[in-house]
Amino acid sequence: MLIHIPALLTRQEITYCRTVLEKSQWVDGRVTAGDQSARAKFNLQIPHDSREGMELADLILQALGRNPTFNSAALPLRVFPPLFNRYDEGMRFHTHVDNAIRPLPGTGFRIRTDVSSTLFLSDLDEYDGGELLIQDTYGMQEIRVPAGDMVLYPATSLHSVREVTRGSRWASFFWSQSMIRNDVQRTLLYQFDQSIIETRRNLPDDHPAVLGLTATYHNLLRQWSEL
């Protein structure tokens, strides 16, 4: 399931993120890559334990908490603290798949990466190229969206970032461990939730149809969830 979430961040939040990132230290992006990805990855990143990185990660986590689409689509149990990358002219990320398991920094816990997320922080006129390419059921999808928009997709997907040919493309990226491991089940629950929302626009909350749909949704969530 590929989901586009417009305007996760406000324009003010985008400006603040960019201001902080401009003053930050950038390092070789391969420091967070696995063996296979390290051979394919050519970009820059903010160290995950830097003061700037942790501050902006908290800002994004707060935005995720208030976004109903993210919570409906990802059904997150745990979220990896957002990281930040930068692709300058000539940089790219060849086709790869994300690591299945990642240690949570500063804890003794690990996270299973069910859902990958990319939050764009550069306006479209700031760079050429740099499309996020995701292989899904319907073929290769090219993602190029405005600053503040985010896309979610299964972490099992092969994906890449096309070479930047002008300017610089900045983004945040992270993973979620979902309460629903199976992507098909997660997609069905998201579609079910969207149908409930649409039904509630036309019927009162205590209507039998609304109550029945809501009960079925939660019973399926109870049946399929892993906590």
Short mmCIF file of C-alpha atoms in Angstrom, two decimals:
data_model
loop_
_atom_site.label_atom_id
_atom_site.label_comp_id
_atom_site.label_asym_id
_atom_site.label_seq_id
_atom_site.Cartn_x
_atom_site.Cartn_y
_atom_site.Cartn_z
CA MET A 1 0.00 0.00 0.00
CA LEU A 2 1.43 3.34 -1.10
CA ILE A 3 -0.11 6.32 0.71
CA HIS A 4 0.54 10.02 0.01
CA ILE A 5 -0.04 12.31 3.01
CA PRO A 6 -0.16 15.98 1.98
CA ALA A 7 1.06 18.73 4.33
CA LEU A 8 2.17 16.62 7.28
CA LEU A 9 4.25 19.64 8.29
CA THR A 10 3.11 23.24 8.16
CA ARG A 11 5.06 25.81 6.15
CA GLN A 12 6.37 27.25 9.42
CA GLU A 13 7.60 23.81 10.53
CA ILE A 14 9.27 23.20 7.16
CA THR A 15 11.10 26.53 7.39
CA TYR A 16 12.24 25.74 10.92
CA CYS A 17 13.52 22.30 9.91
CA ARG A 18 15.45 23.75 7.01
CA THR A 19 16.99 26.46 9.19
CA VAL A 20 18.20 23.91 11.73
CA LEU A 21 19.49 21.51 9.07
CA GLU A 22 21.43 24.26 7.30
CA LYS A 23 23.47 24.75 10.49
CA SER A 24 23.98 21.03 11.10
CA GLN A 25 26.91 18.74 10.36
CA TRP A 26 26.32 16.34 7.46
CA VAL A 27 28.12 12.99 7.27
CA ASP A 28 28.34 10.13 4.77
CA GLY A 29 24.90 8.50 4.59
CA ARG A 30 26.37 5.00 4.53
CA VAL A 31 26.81 5.09 8.33
CA THR A 32 23.19 3.87 8.74
CA ALA A 33 23.14 1.45 5.81
CA GLY A 34 23.31 -2.34 5.88
CA ASP A 35 25.89 -4.27 3.85
CA GLN A 36 23.83 -4.32 0.66
CA SER A 37 22.56 -0.74 0.95
CA ALA A 38 26.01 0.68 1.73
CA ARG A 39 27.19 -0.33 -1.74
CA ALA A 40 24.22 1.46 -3.34
CA LYS A 41 23.93 4.58 -1.20
CA PHE A 42 25.44 7.96 -2.14
CA ASN A 43 24.05 10.76 0.03
CA LEU A 44 24.59 12.75 3.22
CA GLN A 45 22.87 12.46 6.61
CA ILE A 46 22.60 14.18 9.97
CA PRO A 47 24.00 11.98 12.79
CA HIS A 48 21.04 10.42 14.62
CA ASP A 49 22.46 11.39 18.01
CA SER A 50 23.12 15.03 17.16
CA ARG A 51 21.22 17.68 19.08
CA GLU A 52 19.70 19.01 15.85
CA GLY A 53 18.64 15.58 14.66
CA MET A 54 16.96 14.68 17.94
CA GLU A 55 15.15 18.03 18.14
CA LEU A 56 13.74 17.74 14.62
CA ALA A 57 12.87 14.07 15.14
CA ASP A 58 10.68 15.09 18.09
CA LEU A 59 8.99 17.75 15.95
CA ILE A 60 8.13 15.16 13.29
CA LEU A 61 6.93 12.60 15.85
CA GLN A 62 4.52 15.20 17.21
CA ALA A 63 3.23 15.87 13.68
CA LEU A 64 2.73 12.13 13.15
CA GLY A 65 0.78 11.86 16.39
CA ARG A 66 -1.77 14.42 15.24
CA ASN A 67 -2.14 13.05 11.70
CA PRO A 68 -5.10 10.67 11.34
CA THR A 69 -4.02 9.31 7.95
CA PHE A 70 -0.63 8.18 9.20
CA ASN A 71 -2.14 6.47 12.23
CA SER A 72 -4.86 4.80 10.16
CA ALA A 73 -2.49 3.59 7.43
CA ALA A 74 0.54 2.59 9.49
CA LEU A 75 -1.22 1.50 12.70
CA PRO A 76 2.12 2.13 14.43
CA LEU A 77 3.26 0.20 17.47
CA ARG A 78 6.76 1.72 17.48
CA VAL A 79 8.29 4.44 15.32
CA PHE A 80 12.02 4.69 14.65
CA PRO A 81 13.23 8.24 15.44
CA PRO A 82 13.20 10.13 12.13
CA LEU A 83 16.52 10.59 10.34
CA PHE A 84 17.48 13.27 7.80
CA ASN A 85 19.22 12.93 4.46
CA ARG A 86 20.41 15.14 1.64
CA TYR A 87 21.09 14.41 -2.01
CA ASP A 88 23.26 17.02 -3.71
CA GLU A 89 23.92 17.12 -7.45
CA GLY A 90 25.20 13.75 -8.66
CA MET A 91 24.02 11.81 -5.59
CA ARG A 92 21.58 8.90 -5.72
CA PHE A 93 20.53 5.67 -4.00
CA HIS A 94 20.47 2.56 -6.17
CA THR A 95 17.72 -0.04 -5.87
CA HIS A 96 17.62 -1.71 -2.45
CA VAL A 97 15.32 -3.00 0.27
CA ASP A 98 15.38 -1.63 3.82
CA ASN A 99 16.80 -3.67 6.69
CA ALA A 100 14.13 -5.85 8.31
CA ILE A 101 15.26 -5.17 11.89
CA ARG A 102 16.84 -2.04 13.33
CA PRO A 103 18.06 -1.33 16.87
CA LEU A 104 16.38 1.66 18.49
CA PRO A 105 19.15 4.13 19.38
CA GLY A 106 19.81 4.49 23.10
CA THR A 107 17.63 1.53 24.09
CA GLY A 108 17.96 -2.21 24.33
CA PHE A 109 15.04 -2.69 21.96
CA ARG A 110 14.82 -3.45 18.27
CA ILE A 111 12.14 -2.52 15.76
CA ARG A 112 10.76 -4.59 12.87
CA THR A 113 10.49 -2.30 9.85
CA ASP A 114 7.01 -2.91 8.43
CA VAL A 115 6.34 0.55 6.95
CA SER A 116 8.86 2.95 5.39
CA SER A 117 8.20 6.70 5.34
CA THR A 118 9.80 9.57 3.43
CA LEU A 119 8.95 13.15 4.37
CA PHE A 120 10.09 15.69 1.77
CA LEU A 121 11.67 18.92 3.00
CA SER A 122 12.70 20.58 -0.30
CA ASP A 123 10.37 22.52 -2.57
CA LEU A 124 10.03 21.13 -6.08
CA ASP A 125 11.76 24.10 -7.71
CA GLU A 126 14.90 23.56 -5.59
CA TYR A 127 16.10 20.47 -7.44
CA ASP A 128 15.74 18.31 -10.53
CA GLY A 129 15.78 14.53 -10.45
CA GLY A 130 15.77 12.92 -7.02
CA GLU A 131 12.49 11.04 -7.57
CA LEU A 132 11.73 8.30 -5.07
CA LEU A 133 11.10 5.16 -7.16
CA ILE A 134 9.03 2.43 -5.49
CA GLN A 135 8.26 -0.95 -7.00
CA ASP A 136 4.72 -1.98 -6.04
CA THR A 137 1.94 -4.25 -7.29
CA TYR A 138 1.17 -1.89 -10.18
CA GLY A 139 4.75 -1.38 -11.35
CA MET A 140 7.32 1.34 -10.67
CA GLN A 141 5.89 4.43 -8.97
CA GLU A 142 7.72 7.77 -9.26
CA ILE A 143 7.27 10.00 -6.22
CA ARG A 144 8.03 13.71 -6.38
CA VAL A 145 5.89 15.78 -4.01
CA PRO A 146 6.05 19.23 -2.36
CA ALA A 147 7.91 20.02 0.84
CA GLY A 148 5.93 18.91 3.89
CA ASP A 149 4.29 15.97 2.10
CA MET A 150 5.06 12.38 3.12
CA VAL A 151 4.67 8.98 1.51
CA LEU A 152 4.24 5.60 3.26
CA TYR A 153 5.01 2.29 1.60
CA PRO A 154 5.76 -1.30 2.65
CA ALA A 155 9.35 -1.69 3.83
CA THR A 156 9.50 -4.89 1.79
CA SER A 157 9.38 -2.83 -1.42
CA LEU A 158 12.37 -2.45 -3.68
CA HIS A 159 13.01 1.27 -4.03
CA SER A 160 15.63 3.80 -5.08
CA VAL A 161 16.30 7.53 -5.39
CA ARG A 162 17.07 8.81 -8.87
CA GLU A 163 20.20 10.92 -9.31
CA VAL A 164 19.81 14.61 -8.50
CA THR A 165 20.84 16.62 -11.56
CA ARG A 166 20.39 20.12 -10.14
CA GLY A 167 20.17 21.58 -6.65
CA SER A 168 19.71 19.60 -3.47
CA ARG A 169 16.92 17.32 -2.22
CA TRP A 170 16.40 17.16 1.56
CA ALA A 171 14.10 14.75 3.38
CA SER A 172 13.40 12.89 6.59
CA PHE A 173 13.02 9.11 6.56
CA PHE A 174 12.06 6.53 9.15
CA TRP A 175 10.30 3.22 9.75
CA SER A 176 7.34 2.02 11.77
CA GLN A 177 6.64 -1.33 13.32
CA SER A 178 2.94 -1.79 12.79
CA MET A 179 0.47 -3.51 15.05
CA ILE A 180 -0.46 -5.36 11.84
CA ARG A 181 2.56 -7.15 10.34
CA ASN A 182 0.78 -8.26 7.15
CA ASP A 183 0.54 -5.54 4.49
CA VAL A 184 -2.64 -6.99 2.94
CA GLN A 185 -4.41 -6.95 6.30
CA ARG A 186 -3.07 -3.48 7.03
CA THR A 187 -4.40 -2.24 3.67
CA LEU A 188 -7.82 -3.76 4.29
CA LEU A 189 -8.05 -2.08 7.70
CA TYR A 190 -7.06 1.27 6.22
CA GLN A 191 -9.70 0.98 3.49
CA PHE A 192 -12.25 -0.16 6.10
CA ASP A 193 -11.43 2.86 8.28
CA GLN A 194 -11.83 5.23 5.33
CA SER A 195 -15.25 3.72 4.62
CA ILE A 196 -16.27 4.23 8.26
CA ILE A 197 -15.17 7.88 8.09
CA GLU A 198 -17.22 8.41 4.91
CA THR A 199 -20.26 6.67 6.41
CA ARG A 200 -20.08 8.87 9.52
CA ARG A 201 -20.27 11.96 7.30
CA ASN A 202 -23.73 10.87 6.18
CA LEU A 203 -25.13 9.06 9.21
CA PRO A 204 -25.20 9.80 12.96
CA ASP A 205 -22.65 8.02 15.14
CA ASP A 206 -25.34 5.94 16.81
CA HIS A 207 -26.78 4.65 13.52
CA PRO A 208 -26.72 0.82 13.39
CA ALA A 209 -24.63 0.84 10.21
CA VAL A 210 -21.95 3.02 11.83
CA LEU A 211 -21.95 0.95 15.01
CA GLY A 212 -21.73 -2.31 13.07
CA LEU A 213 -18.88 -1.16 10.84
CA THR A 214 -16.94 0.25 13.79
CA ALA A 215 -17.39 -2.94 15.81
CA THR A 216 -16.22 -5.09 12.90
CA TYR A 217 -13.16 -2.89 12.34
CA HIS A 218 -12.09 -3.17 15.97
CA ASN A 219 -12.76 -6.89 16.09
CA LEU A 220 -10.56 -7.41 13.03
CA LEU A 221 -7.87 -5.23 14.60
CA ARG A 222 -8.13 -7.30 17.78
CA GLN A 223 -7.88 -10.53 15.76
CA TRP A 224 -4.90 -9.50 13.60
CA SER A 225 -2.83 -7.24 15.87
CA GLU A 226 0.51 -8.24 17.40
CA LEU A 227 1.25 -6.49 20.69
#
